[in-house]
Amino acid sequence: MRPVFVGNLDYDTRHSELDHLFYRYGRIERIDMKSGFAFVYFEDERDGDDAIRALDGYPFGPGRRRLSVEWSRGDRAARRDGGKPAANTKPTKTLFVINFDPTMTREGDIQRHFGPFGRISNIRIRRNFAFVQFETLEEATKALEGTHAT
């Protein structure tokens, strides 16, 4: 079963809070909590579609952060054709950024690098990777094409 990715969570979000938010869309197998994001596994994939439609951009938690809710990457392609998961199988407003110096790179550096391609709604730096969320899919696509391997 392919999980639903939930990003832009407050760091102190509790499992029970996510369970309460997502249970109304269907039966949940499990929720894997991470730092600032989570994966929600529904028993029925159609329930995941419903949750994504209803909760992407939903203001949540004490900070009223707008959630990024979308299918996680790759699993569906592996099931459909029996091969390896395909990278970038479904377009998204969020770019996953790697291969930068984690000790020297700051949010402003990422903003300057990706800012010329569109309006950035959120930047999250984690250890040695980052998530850069754009306001529209078109801006994210433009940034991906314009910055690939730079």
Coordinates of C-alpha atoms in Angstrom, one line a residue:
M1 CA 0.0 0.0 0.0
R2 CA 1.3 3.4 -1.0
P3 CA 1.5 6.0 1.8
V4 CA 0.2 9.5 1.7
F5 CA 3.0 12.0 2.4
V6 CA 2.0 14.7 5.0
G7 CA 4.5 17.6 5.1
N8 CA 4.9 21.0 6.9
L9 CA 3.9 19.6 10.3
D10 CA 4.8 21.3 13.5
Y11 CA 7.7 19.3 15.2
D12 CA 5.6 18.6 18.2
T13 CA 2.6 17.2 16.3
R14 CA 1.4 14.0 18.0
H15 CA 0.4 10.7 16.4
S16 CA -3.1 11.1 17.9
E17 CA -3.6 14.5 16.3
L18 CA -2.8 13.1 12.8
D19 CA -5.0 10.0 13.4
H20 CA -7.8 12.3 14.4
L21 CA -7.4 14.5 11.3
F22 CA -7.1 11.6 8.8
Y23 CA -9.5 8.9 10.3
R24 CA -12.6 10.6 8.8
Y25 CA -11.3 9.7 5.3
G26 CA -11.0 6.0 5.8
R27 CA -9.5 3.1 7.8
I28 CA -5.8 3.7 8.5
E29 CA -3.3 0.9 8.6
R30 CA -0.6 2.9 10.3
I31 CA 1.0 6.4 10.6
D32 CA 4.8 6.7 10.4
M33 CA 5.8 10.0 12.2
K34 CA 9.0 11.7 11.2
S35 CA 10.4 15.1 12.2
G36 CA 8.2 17.7 10.5
F37 CA 6.4 15.2 8.2
A38 CA 4.7 11.8 8.3
F39 CA 3.4 9.0 6.1
V40 CA -0.2 7.8 6.5
Y41 CA -1.1 4.3 5.2
F42 CA -4.8 3.8 4.3
E43 CA -6.3 0.4 3.9
D44 CA -8.0 1.6 0.7
E45 CA -6.1 3.8 -1.8
R46 CA -9.3 5.6 -2.7
D47 CA -9.4 7.0 0.9
G48 CA -5.9 8.4 0.4
D49 CA -7.2 10.2 -2.7
D50 CA -10.0 11.7 -0.6
A51 CA -7.7 12.8 2.1
I52 CA -5.3 14.4 -0.4
R53 CA -8.1 16.4 -2.0
A54 CA -9.5 17.6 1.3
L55 CA -6.3 18.3 3.3
D56 CA -3.7 19.6 0.9
G57 CA -3.2 23.2 2.0
Y58 CA -5.3 22.7 5.2
P59 CA -4.2 24.9 8.1
F60 CA -3.2 22.6 10.9
G61 CA -1.8 22.7 14.4
P62 CA -1.1 25.6 16.8
G63 CA 0.9 27.4 14.1
R64 CA -1.9 26.9 11.5
R65 CA 0.7 25.6 9.0
R66 CA -0.7 24.7 5.6
L67 CA -0.2 21.0 5.2
S68 CA 1.4 19.5 2.1
V69 CA -0.6 16.3 1.5
E70 CA 0.2 14.2 -1.6
W71 CA 1.0 10.6 -2.6
S72 CA 4.5 9.5 -1.6
R73 CA 6.7 8.8 -4.6
G74 CA 7.4 5.6 -6.5
D75 CA 5.3 2.8 -4.9
R76 CA 2.5 2.9 -7.5
A77 CA 4.8 2.5 -10.5
A78 CA 6.4 -0.6 -8.9
R79 CA 3.1 -2.3 -8.3
R80 CA 1.7 -1.5 -11.7
D81 CA 4.5 -2.8 -14.0
G82 CA 6.4 -5.0 -11.6
G83 CA 9.6 -3.0 -12.2
K84 CA 11.5 -0.5 -10.1
P85 CA 9.7 2.6 -8.9
A86 CA 10.0 5.4 -11.4
A87 CA 11.4 8.7 -10.2
N88 CA 9.1 11.7 -10.5
T89 CA 6.1 9.6 -11.4
K90 CA 3.5 12.2 -10.4
P91 CA 4.2 16.0 -10.5
T92 CA 4.2 17.8 -7.2
K93 CA 4.6 21.3 -5.9
T94 CA 7.4 20.2 -3.6
L95 CA 11.0 19.6 -4.7
F96 CA 13.3 17.3 -2.8
V97 CA 16.8 18.8 -2.8
I98 CA 20.0 16.9 -2.0
N99 CA 23.8 17.4 -2.5
F100 CA 24.3 20.7 -0.7
D101 CA 26.7 21.5 2.2
P102 CA 24.5 20.9 5.3
T103 CA 26.8 23.0 7.5
M104 CA 27.0 26.1 5.3
T105 CA 23.6 26.1 3.6
R106 CA 20.8 28.2 5.1
E107 CA 17.2 28.8 4.1
G108 CA 18.1 32.1 2.5
D109 CA 20.6 30.3 0.2
I110 CA 17.9 27.9 -1.0
Q111 CA 15.5 30.8 -1.4
R112 CA 18.0 32.7 -3.6
H113 CA 18.7 29.6 -5.7
F114 CA 15.0 28.6 -6.3
G115 CA 13.3 32.0 -5.9
P116 CA 13.7 33.2 -9.5
F117 CA 11.5 30.3 -10.7
G118 CA 8.4 31.1 -8.7
R119 CA 6.8 31.9 -5.3
I120 CA 8.0 29.6 -2.6
S121 CA 5.5 28.8 0.1
N122 CA 7.8 26.8 2.4
I123 CA 11.4 25.6 2.8
R124 CA 12.4 22.8 5.2
I125 CA 16.0 21.9 5.7
R126 CA 16.7 18.5 7.3
R127 CA 20.2 17.2 8.0
N128 CA 21.6 17.0 4.4
F129 CA 18.4 17.4 2.4
A130 CA 15.6 19.9 2.0
F131 CA 12.0 20.3 0.8
V132 CA 11.2 23.4 -1.3
Q133 CA 7.4 23.9 -1.8
F134 CA 6.1 26.2 -4.4
E135 CA 2.7 27.8 -4.6
T136 CA 1.9 26.2 -7.9
L137 CA 2.8 23.0 -9.8
E138 CA 3.9 25.1 -12.8
E139 CA 6.4 27.0 -10.7
A140 CA 7.8 23.8 -9.2
T141 CA 8.2 22.3 -12.6
K142 CA 10.0 25.4 -13.9
A143 CA 12.3 25.3 -10.9
L144 CA 13.0 21.6 -11.4
E145 CA 13.9 22.1 -15.0
G146 CA 15.9 25.3 -14.4
T147 CA 18.0 24.0 -11.5
H148 CA 18.4 20.3 -12.2
A149 CA 21.9 19.2 -11.2
T150 CA 23.0 22.7 -10.2

